[in-house]
Amino acid sequence: MLLLARTTPKEQVAKRTDGMSVFIVDMRDALRHGMTIKPIRTMMNHSTTEVFFDNVRVPAENLIGEEDKGFRYILAGMNAERILIAAECVGDAKWFIEKASAYAGERTVFGRPIGQNQGVQFPIARAYAQMRAAELMVMQAAELFESGRDCGEQANMAKMLAAEASWAAAEACVQTHGGFAFAEEYDVERKFRETRLYQVAPISTNLILSYLSEHVLGMPRSY
Ligand SMILES: Cc1cc2nc3c(=O)[nH]c(=O)nc-3n(C[C@H](O)[C@H](O)[C@H](O)COP(=O)(O)OP(=O)(O)OC[C@H]3O[C@@H](n4cnc5c(N)ncnc54)[C@H](O)[C@@H]3O)c2cc1C
């Protein structure tokens, strides 16, 4: 595993983010020498774990990059992760929208397909518009990242917009399916649970808004 650990105490560095280093840790070895992995059961299919380190020794040659500069390396990967998750959310939204549109066309109530009612159509159409807008931001963020330019603003916005779009699409899909949305065989309830994660992880929406407020709009840091 890649481990970010403090190597110089906070009191001895100018910035809190300095003084951390990245190491590669041999997990099989660490498990025999103080590392414990405890699975956390979650509401979706995700191998989430707590990892405890109790005097685990890591050889100095396992250091990656420069000592005390590790936070920067991790940060560099975060934009990529946000773009990746945003793209996943766009995919989720497309799945929900296709599923909802198809069901709205085939389910007949009171002698006509439910999709003939604007009350059923509009949430799906709105989710589609949200998804398309988010997708454009994902594309822009990916393009900037690919060309090695700064993409912090776009990666964060892409992640937030795509997570919200996938959640809107999930909502519309559940509502369109009525009671069957809760039946496991339709997969809607499973994806509904999964897609909710992305407003919390890998970064919560509030923290993205804080980033935009501070780093893009120049307002004071709020935390
Ligand atoms: C299934 C799953 C998998 C995960 N996988 C990983 C992983 O692989 N690697 C990893 O590093 N992490 C992982 N995480 C952790 C995830 O990144 C955090 O849960 C997420 O960043 C939110 O942090 P937190 O849980 O500490 O929430 P907290 O920081 O406790 O926040 C709780 C709530 O308060 C809000 N909040 C907190 N501070 C402020 C503030 N200043 N202003 C306004 N609102 C605020 C947040 O927005 C949030 O809604 C995973 C989490 C889950 C659920």
mmCIF file of C-alpha atoms and ligand atoms in Angstrom:
data_model
loop_
_atom_site.group_PDB
_atom_site.id
_atom_site.type_symbol
_atom_site.label_atom_id
_atom_site.label_comp_id
_atom_site.label_asym_id
_atom_site.label_seq_id
_atom_site.Cartn_x
_atom_site.Cartn_y
_atom_site.Cartn_z
ATOM 1 C CA MET A 1 0.000 0.000 0.000
ATOM 2 C CA LEU A 2 0.971 3.609 -0.418
ATOM 3 C CA LEU A 3 1.178 5.239 2.978
ATOM 4 C CA LEU A 4 1.330 8.952 3.754
ATOM 5 C CA ALA A 5 2.911 9.445 7.173
ATOM 6 C CA ARG A 6 4.125 12.433 9.131
ATOM 7 C CA THR A 7 7.920 12.416 9.225
ATOM 8 C CA THR A 8 8.528 15.869 10.745
ATOM 9 C CA PRO A 9 6.361 17.108 13.644
ATOM 10 C CA LYS A 10 3.764 19.781 12.796
ATOM 11 C CA GLU A 11 5.427 22.254 15.164
ATOM 12 C CA GLN A 12 8.651 22.128 13.132
ATOM 13 C CA VAL A 13 7.200 22.902 9.691
ATOM 14 C CA ALA A 14 6.024 26.162 8.172
ATOM 15 C CA LYS A 15 2.878 24.658 6.630
ATOM 16 C CA ARG A 16 0.810 21.854 8.176
ATOM 17 C CA THR A 17 0.967 19.999 4.872
ATOM 18 C CA ASP A 18 4.781 19.940 4.924
ATOM 19 C CA GLY A 19 6.614 17.226 6.832
ATOM 20 C CA MET A 20 4.696 14.249 5.428
ATOM 21 C CA SER A 21 6.245 11.527 3.283
ATOM 22 C CA VAL A 22 4.955 8.743 1.058
ATOM 23 C CA PHE A 23 6.115 5.153 1.564
ATOM 24 C CA ILE A 24 5.400 1.893 -0.156
ATOM 25 C CA VAL A 25 4.478 -0.662 2.488
ATOM 26 C CA ASP A 26 4.637 -4.411 2.022
ATOM 27 C CA MET A 27 1.243 -5.295 3.444
ATOM 28 C CA ARG A 28 1.977 -8.989 4.023
ATOM 29 C CA ASP A 29 4.987 -8.066 6.094
ATOM 30 C CA ALA A 30 3.215 -5.197 7.899
ATOM 31 C CA LEU A 31 0.316 -7.489 8.846
ATOM 32 C CA ARG A 32 2.790 -9.603 10.821
ATOM 33 C CA HIS A 33 4.373 -6.535 12.459
ATOM 34 C CA GLY A 34 1.708 -4.262 13.892
ATOM 35 C CA MET A 35 -0.724 -3.445 11.087
ATOM 36 C CA THR A 36 -4.358 -4.517 11.537
ATOM 37 C CA ILE A 37 -7.065 -4.332 8.876
ATOM 38 C CA LYS A 38 -10.660 -4.260 10.073
ATOM 39 C CA PRO A 39 -13.413 -4.492 7.448
ATOM 40 C CA ILE A 40 -16.333 -2.059 7.789
ATOM 41 C CA ARG A 41 -19.642 -3.361 6.515
ATOM 42 C CA THR A 42 -21.227 -0.645 4.399
ATOM 43 C CA MET A 43 -24.556 -0.164 2.685
ATOM 44 C CA MET A 44 -22.994 -0.822 -0.708
ATOM 45 C CA ASN A 45 -20.653 -3.374 -2.239
ATOM 46 C CA HIS A 46 -17.366 -1.710 -1.358
ATOM 47 C CA SER A 47 -14.363 -3.212 0.416
ATOM 48 C CA THR A 48 -14.031 -0.470 3.000
ATOM 49 C CA THR A 49 -11.640 -1.055 5.872
ATOM 50 C CA GLU A 50 -10.114 0.633 8.880
ATOM 51 C CA VAL A 51 -6.349 0.235 9.020
ATOM 52 C CA PHE A 52 -4.458 0.494 12.301
ATOM 53 C CA PHE A 53 -0.690 0.967 12.597
ATOM 54 C CA ASP A 54 0.950 -0.005 15.850
ATOM 55 C CA ASN A 55 4.702 0.657 15.688
ATOM 56 C CA VAL A 56 4.917 -0.668 12.128
ATOM 57 C CA ARG A 57 8.490 -0.176 10.919
ATOM 58 C CA VAL A 58 8.984 0.875 7.298
ATOM 59 C CA PRO A 59 12.528 0.696 5.833
ATOM 60 C CA ALA A 60 13.922 4.045 4.692
ATOM 61 C CA GLU A 61 14.443 2.699 1.152
ATOM 62 C CA ASN A 62 10.635 2.426 0.844
ATOM 63 C CA LEU A 63 10.396 6.219 0.683
ATOM 64 C CA ILE A 64 8.824 7.490 -2.538
ATOM 65 C CA GLY A 65 10.097 10.815 -3.840
ATOM 66 C CA GLU A 66 11.491 13.391 -1.491
ATOM 67 C CA GLU A 67 11.177 13.193 2.286
ATOM 68 C CA ASP A 68 8.623 15.612 3.819
ATOM 69 C CA LYS A 69 7.120 16.479 0.413
ATOM 70 C CA GLY A 70 4.643 13.587 0.289
ATOM 71 C CA PHE A 71 1.421 15.539 0.692
ATOM 72 C CA ARG A 72 2.055 17.238 -2.662
ATOM 73 C CA TYR A 73 2.313 13.861 -4.421
ATOM 74 C CA ILE A 74 -0.950 12.662 -2.887
ATOM 75 C CA LEU A 75 -2.618 15.948 -3.763
ATOM 76 C CA ALA A 76 -1.531 15.552 -7.389
ATOM 77 C CA GLY A 77 -3.462 12.282 -7.544
ATOM 78 C CA MET A 78 -6.591 13.766 -6.037
ATOM 79 C CA ASN A 79 -7.618 15.718 -9.121
ATOM 80 C CA ALA A 80 -7.316 12.551 -11.183
ATOM 81 C CA GLU A 81 -9.451 10.682 -8.639
ATOM 82 C CA ARG A 82 -12.103 13.403 -8.705
ATOM 83 C CA ILE A 83 -12.288 13.323 -12.503
ATOM 84 C CA LEU A 84 -12.463 9.528 -12.424
ATOM 85 C CA ILE A 85 -15.288 9.505 -9.864
ATOM 86 C CA ALA A 86 -17.109 12.239 -11.780
ATOM 87 C CA ALA A 87 -16.954 10.117 -14.934
ATOM 88 C CA GLU A 88 -18.310 7.182 -12.934
ATOM 89 C CA CYS A 89 -21.200 9.354 -11.703
ATOM 90 C CA VAL A 90 -21.999 10.402 -15.270
ATOM 91 C CA GLY A 91 -22.099 6.710 -16.193
ATOM 92 C CA ASP A 92 -24.383 5.984 -13.246
ATOM 93 C CA ALA A 93 -26.670 8.857 -14.251
ATOM 94 C CA LYS A 94 -26.882 7.507 -17.808
ATOM 95 C CA TRP A 95 -27.787 4.081 -16.470
ATOM 96 C CA PHE A 96 -30.573 5.481 -14.271
ATOM 97 C CA ILE A 97 -31.924 7.686 -17.069
ATOM 98 C CA GLU A 98 -32.002 4.855 -19.610
ATOM 99 C CA LYS A 99 -33.599 2.508 -17.119
ATOM 100 C CA ALA A 100 -36.198 5.100 -16.067
ATOM 101 C CA SER A 101 -37.051 6.140 -19.636
ATOM 102 C CA ALA A 102 -37.472 2.528 -20.731
ATOM 103 C CA TYR A 103 -39.693 1.642 -17.779
ATOM 104 C CA ALA A 104 -41.752 4.834 -18.222
ATOM 105 C CA GLY A 105 -42.477 3.722 -21.778
ATOM 106 C CA GLU A 106 -43.521 0.177 -20.941
ATOM 107 C CA ARG A 107 -45.394 0.435 -17.616
ATOM 108 C CA THR A 108 -49.077 1.045 -18.240
ATOM 109 C CA VAL A 109 -51.359 2.512 -15.580
ATOM 110 C CA PHE A 110 -54.916 3.763 -16.222
ATOM 111 C CA GLY A 111 -54.691 2.600 -19.818
ATOM 112 C CA ARG A 112 -51.536 4.464 -20.905
ATOM 113 C CA PRO A 113 -47.791 4.386 -20.328
ATOM 114 C CA ILE A 114 -46.787 6.309 -17.222
ATOM 115 C CA GLY A 115 -44.132 8.084 -19.352
ATOM 116 C CA GLN A 116 -46.937 9.929 -21.152
ATOM 117 C CA ASN A 117 -47.427 12.006 -18.010
ATOM 118 C CA GLN A 118 -45.269 15.095 -17.707
ATOM 119 C CA GLY A 119 -45.045 14.485 -13.957
ATOM 120 C CA VAL A 120 -43.119 11.310 -14.783
ATOM 121 C CA GLN A 121 -41.202 12.683 -17.804
ATOM 122 C CA PHE A 122 -39.901 15.926 -16.366
ATOM 123 C CA PRO A 123 -37.715 14.640 -13.494
ATOM 124 C CA ILE A 124 -36.062 12.240 -15.954
ATOM 125 C CA ALA A 125 -35.566 14.981 -18.552
ATOM 126 C CA ARG A 126 -34.197 17.347 -15.903
ATOM 127 C CA ALA A 127 -31.762 14.671 -14.688
ATOM 128 C CA TYR A 128 -30.669 14.191 -18.302
ATOM 129 C CA ALA A 129 -29.916 17.913 -18.665
ATOM 130 C CA GLN A 130 -28.002 17.903 -15.365
ATOM 131 C CA MET A 131 -26.010 14.860 -16.450
ATOM 132 C CA ARG A 132 -25.097 16.394 -19.829
ATOM 133 C CA ALA A 133 -23.931 19.627 -18.182
ATOM 134 C CA ALA A 134 -21.839 17.657 -15.675
ATOM 135 C CA GLU A 135 -20.394 15.563 -18.493
ATOM 136 C CA LEU A 136 -19.120 18.708 -20.233
ATOM 137 C CA MET A 137 -17.328 19.740 -17.046
ATOM 138 C CA VAL A 138 -15.828 16.245 -16.709
ATOM 139 C CA MET A 139 -14.545 16.483 -20.294
ATOM 140 C CA GLN A 140 -13.019 19.882 -19.673
ATOM 141 C CA ALA A 141 -11.355 18.723 -16.461
ATOM 142 C CA ALA A 142 -9.999 15.605 -18.176
ATOM 143 C CA GLU A 143 -8.674 17.666 -21.088
ATOM 144 C CA LEU A 144 -6.829 20.038 -18.734
ATOM 145 C CA PHE A 145 -5.454 17.133 -16.706
ATOM 146 C CA GLU A 146 -4.299 15.315 -19.843
ATOM 147 C CA SER A 147 -2.442 18.368 -21.073
ATOM 148 C CA GLY A 148 -0.709 18.790 -17.713
ATOM 149 C CA ARG A 149 -2.451 22.062 -16.871
ATOM 150 C CA ASP A 150 -3.969 23.058 -13.542
ATOM 151 C CA CYS A 151 -7.417 21.479 -13.242
ATOM 152 C CA GLY A 152 -8.240 21.823 -9.522
ATOM 153 C CA GLU A 153 -11.262 24.048 -10.119
ATOM 154 C CA GLN A 154 -12.667 21.942 -12.948
ATOM 155 C CA ALA A 155 -11.961 18.575 -11.280
ATOM 156 C CA ASN A 156 -13.771 19.685 -8.132
ATOM 157 C CA MET A 157 -16.718 21.139 -10.017
ATOM 158 C CA ALA A 158 -16.953 18.050 -12.214
ATOM 159 C CA LYS A 159 -17.054 15.786 -9.167
ATOM 160 C CA MET A 160 -19.723 17.904 -7.429
ATOM 161 C CA LEU A 161 -21.949 18.394 -10.488
ATOM 162 C CA ALA A 162 -21.699 14.768 -11.585
ATOM 163 C CA ALA A 163 -22.435 13.452 -8.066
ATOM 164 C CA GLU A 164 -25.513 15.677 -7.905
ATOM 165 C CA ALA A 165 -26.606 14.674 -11.410
ATOM 166 C CA SER A 166 -26.305 10.970 -10.640
ATOM 167 C CA TRP A 167 -28.305 11.444 -7.458
ATOM 168 C CA ALA A 168 -31.044 13.349 -9.326
ATOM 169 C CA ALA A 169 -31.153 10.565 -11.906
ATOM 170 C CA ALA A 170 -31.291 7.942 -9.148
ATOM 171 C CA GLU A 171 -34.203 9.735 -7.510
ATOM 172 C CA ALA A 172 -36.087 9.972 -10.795
ATOM 173 C CA CYS A 173 -35.424 6.305 -11.514
ATOM 174 C CA VAL A 174 -36.703 5.165 -8.127
ATOM 175 C CA GLN A 175 -39.834 7.286 -8.415
ATOM 176 C CA THR A 176 -40.527 6.082 -11.956
ATOM 177 C CA HIS A 177 -40.272 2.443 -10.934
ATOM 178 C CA GLY A 178 -42.670 2.880 -8.036
ATOM 179 C CA GLY A 179 -42.717 -0.181 -5.791
ATOM 180 C CA PHE A 180 -40.526 -2.201 -8.142
ATOM 181 C CA ALA A 181 -37.643 0.217 -7.458
ATOM 182 C CA PHE A 182 -37.310 -1.532 -4.104
ATOM 183 C CA ALA A 183 -37.216 -5.036 -5.578
ATOM 184 C CA GLU A 184 -33.661 -6.356 -5.826
ATOM 185 C CA GLU A 185 -34.219 -7.862 -9.262
ATOM 186 C CA TYR A 186 -34.355 -4.412 -10.930
ATOM 187 C CA ASP A 187 -30.921 -3.365 -9.549
ATOM 188 C CA VAL A 188 -32.296 0.155 -9.005
ATOM 189 C CA GLU A 189 -32.130 0.006 -5.200
ATOM 190 C CA ARG A 190 -28.534 -1.249 -5.334
ATOM 191 C CA LYS A 191 -27.328 1.511 -7.619
ATOM 192 C CA PHE A 192 -29.380 4.049 -5.649
ATOM 193 C CA ARG A 193 -27.421 3.122 -2.514
ATOM 194 C CA GLU A 194 -24.108 3.146 -4.368
ATOM 195 C CA THR A 195 -24.570 6.500 -6.041
ATOM 196 C CA ARG A 196 -25.316 8.333 -2.787
ATOM 197 C CA LEU A 197 -21.713 7.772 -1.714
ATOM 198 C CA TYR A 198 -20.326 10.329 -4.128
ATOM 199 C CA GLN A 199 -21.714 13.340 -2.353
ATOM 200 C CA VAL A 200 -19.603 12.263 0.635
ATOM 201 C CA ALA A 201 -16.529 10.486 -0.746
ATOM 202 C CA PRO A 202 -13.819 10.884 -1.868
ATOM 203 C CA ILE A 203 -14.575 14.469 -0.856
ATOM 204 C CA SER A 204 -17.853 15.869 0.431
ATOM 205 C CA THR A 205 -19.802 18.510 -1.471
ATOM 206 C CA ASN A 206 -19.316 21.034 1.338
ATOM 207 C CA LEU A 207 -15.557 20.713 1.107
ATOM 208 C CA ILE A 208 -15.703 21.270 -2.666
ATOM 209 C CA LEU A 209 -17.766 24.404 -2.084
ATOM 210 C CA SER A 210 -15.167 25.517 0.490
ATOM 211 C CA TYR A 211 -12.417 24.929 -2.068
ATOM 212 C CA LEU A 212 -14.228 26.992 -4.714
ATOM 213 C CA SER A 213 -15.035 29.753 -2.212
ATOM 214 C CA GLU A 214 -11.462 30.048 -1.022
ATOM 215 C CA HIS A 215 -9.250 29.134 -3.965
ATOM 216 C CA VAL A 216 -11.349 30.245 -6.924
ATOM 217 C CA LEU A 217 -13.429 33.105 -5.541
ATOM 218 C CA GLY A 218 -10.869 34.435 -3.060
ATOM 219 C CA MET A 219 -13.070 34.356 0.025
ATOM 220 C CA PRO A 220 -11.581 33.653 3.472
ATOM 221 C CA ARG A 221 -10.815 30.077 4.474
ATOM 222 C CA SER A 222 -13.769 28.718 6.436
ATOM 223 C CA TYR A 223 -12.139 25.905 8.398
HETATM 224 C C1 LIG B 1 -17.369 3.611 1.182
HETATM 225 C C2 LIG B 1 -16.288 4.565 1.511
HETATM 226 C C3 LIG B 1 -15.029 4.385 0.940
HETATM 227 C C4 LIG B 1 -13.988 5.261 1.236
HETATM 228 N N1 LIG B 1 -12.766 5.034 0.681
HETATM 229 C C5 LIG B 1 -11.736 5.835 1.009
HETATM 230 C C6 LIG B 1 -10.431 5.611 0.473
HETATM 231 O O1 LIG B 1 -10.216 4.689 -0.313
HETATM 232 N N2 LIG B 1 -9.420 6.428 0.862
HETATM 233 C C7 LIG B 1 -9.626 7.471 1.718
HETATM 234 O O2 LIG B 1 -8.682 8.191 2.045
HETATM 235 N N3 LIG B 1 -10.862 7.716 2.211
HETATM 236 C C8 LIG B 1 -11.908 6.931 1.893
HETATM 237 N N4 LIG B 1 -13.152 7.188 2.416
HETATM 238 C C9 LIG B 1 -13.309 8.312 3.339
HETATM 239 C C10 LIG B 1 -13.963 9.512 2.676
HETATM 240 O O3 LIG B 1 -13.004 10.189 1.882
HETATM 241 C C11 LIG B 1 -14.524 10.426 3.784
HETATM 242 O O4 LIG B 1 -15.589 9.731 4.403
HETATM 243 C C12 LIG B 1 -15.009 11.735 3.202
HETATM 244 O O5 LIG B 1 -13.941 12.519 2.721
HETATM 245 C C13 LIG B 1 -15.753 12.568 4.262
HETATM 246 O O6 LIG B 1 -14.938 12.717 5.385
HETATM 247 P P1 LIG B 1 -15.454 12.242 6.836
HETATM 248 O O7 LIG B 1 -16.125 10.920 6.705
HETATM 249 O O8 LIG B 1 -14.314 12.374 7.753
HETATM 250 O O9 LIG B 1 -16.597 13.288 7.164
HETATM 251 P P2 LIG B 1 -16.472 14.539 8.134
HETATM 252 O O10 LIG B 1 -15.257 15.335 7.791
HETATM 253 O O11 LIG B 1 -16.659 14.068 9.530
HETATM 254 O O12 LIG B 1 -17.729 15.356 7.654
HETATM 255 C C14 LIG B 1 -19.066 14.991 8.018
HETATM 256 C C15 LIG B 1 -20.016 15.991 7.374
HETATM 257 O O13 LIG B 1 -19.731 17.315 7.826
HETATM 258 C C16 LIG B 1 -19.454 18.165 6.721
HETATM 259 N N5 LIG B 1 -18.352 19.070 7.076
HETATM 260 C C17 LIG B 1 -17.178 18.755 7.687
HETATM 261 N N6 LIG B 1 -16.432 19.849 7.848
HETATM 262 C C18 LIG B 1 -17.120 20.890 7.321
HETATM 263 C C19 LIG B 1 -16.880 22.286 7.167
HETATM 264 N N7 LIG B 1 -15.769 22.848 7.589
HETATM 265 N N8 LIG B 1 -17.830 23.025 6.579
HETATM 266 C C20 LIG B 1 -18.982 22.473 6.137
HETATM 267 N N9 LIG B 1 -19.271 21.159 6.251
HETATM 268 C C21 LIG B 1 -18.353 20.377 6.830
HETATM 269 C C22 LIG B 1 -19.043 17.261 5.583
HETATM 270 O O14 LIG B 1 -19.343 17.863 4.345
HETATM 271 C C23 LIG B 1 -19.888 16.024 5.851
HETATM 272 O O15 LIG B 1 -21.157 16.177 5.260
HETATM 273 C C24 LIG B 1 -14.209 6.351 2.121
HETATM 274 C C25 LIG B 1 -15.487 6.542 2.665
HETATM 275 C C26 LIG B 1 -16.512 5.670 2.372
HETATM 276 C C27 LIG B 1 -17.876 5.923 2.976
#
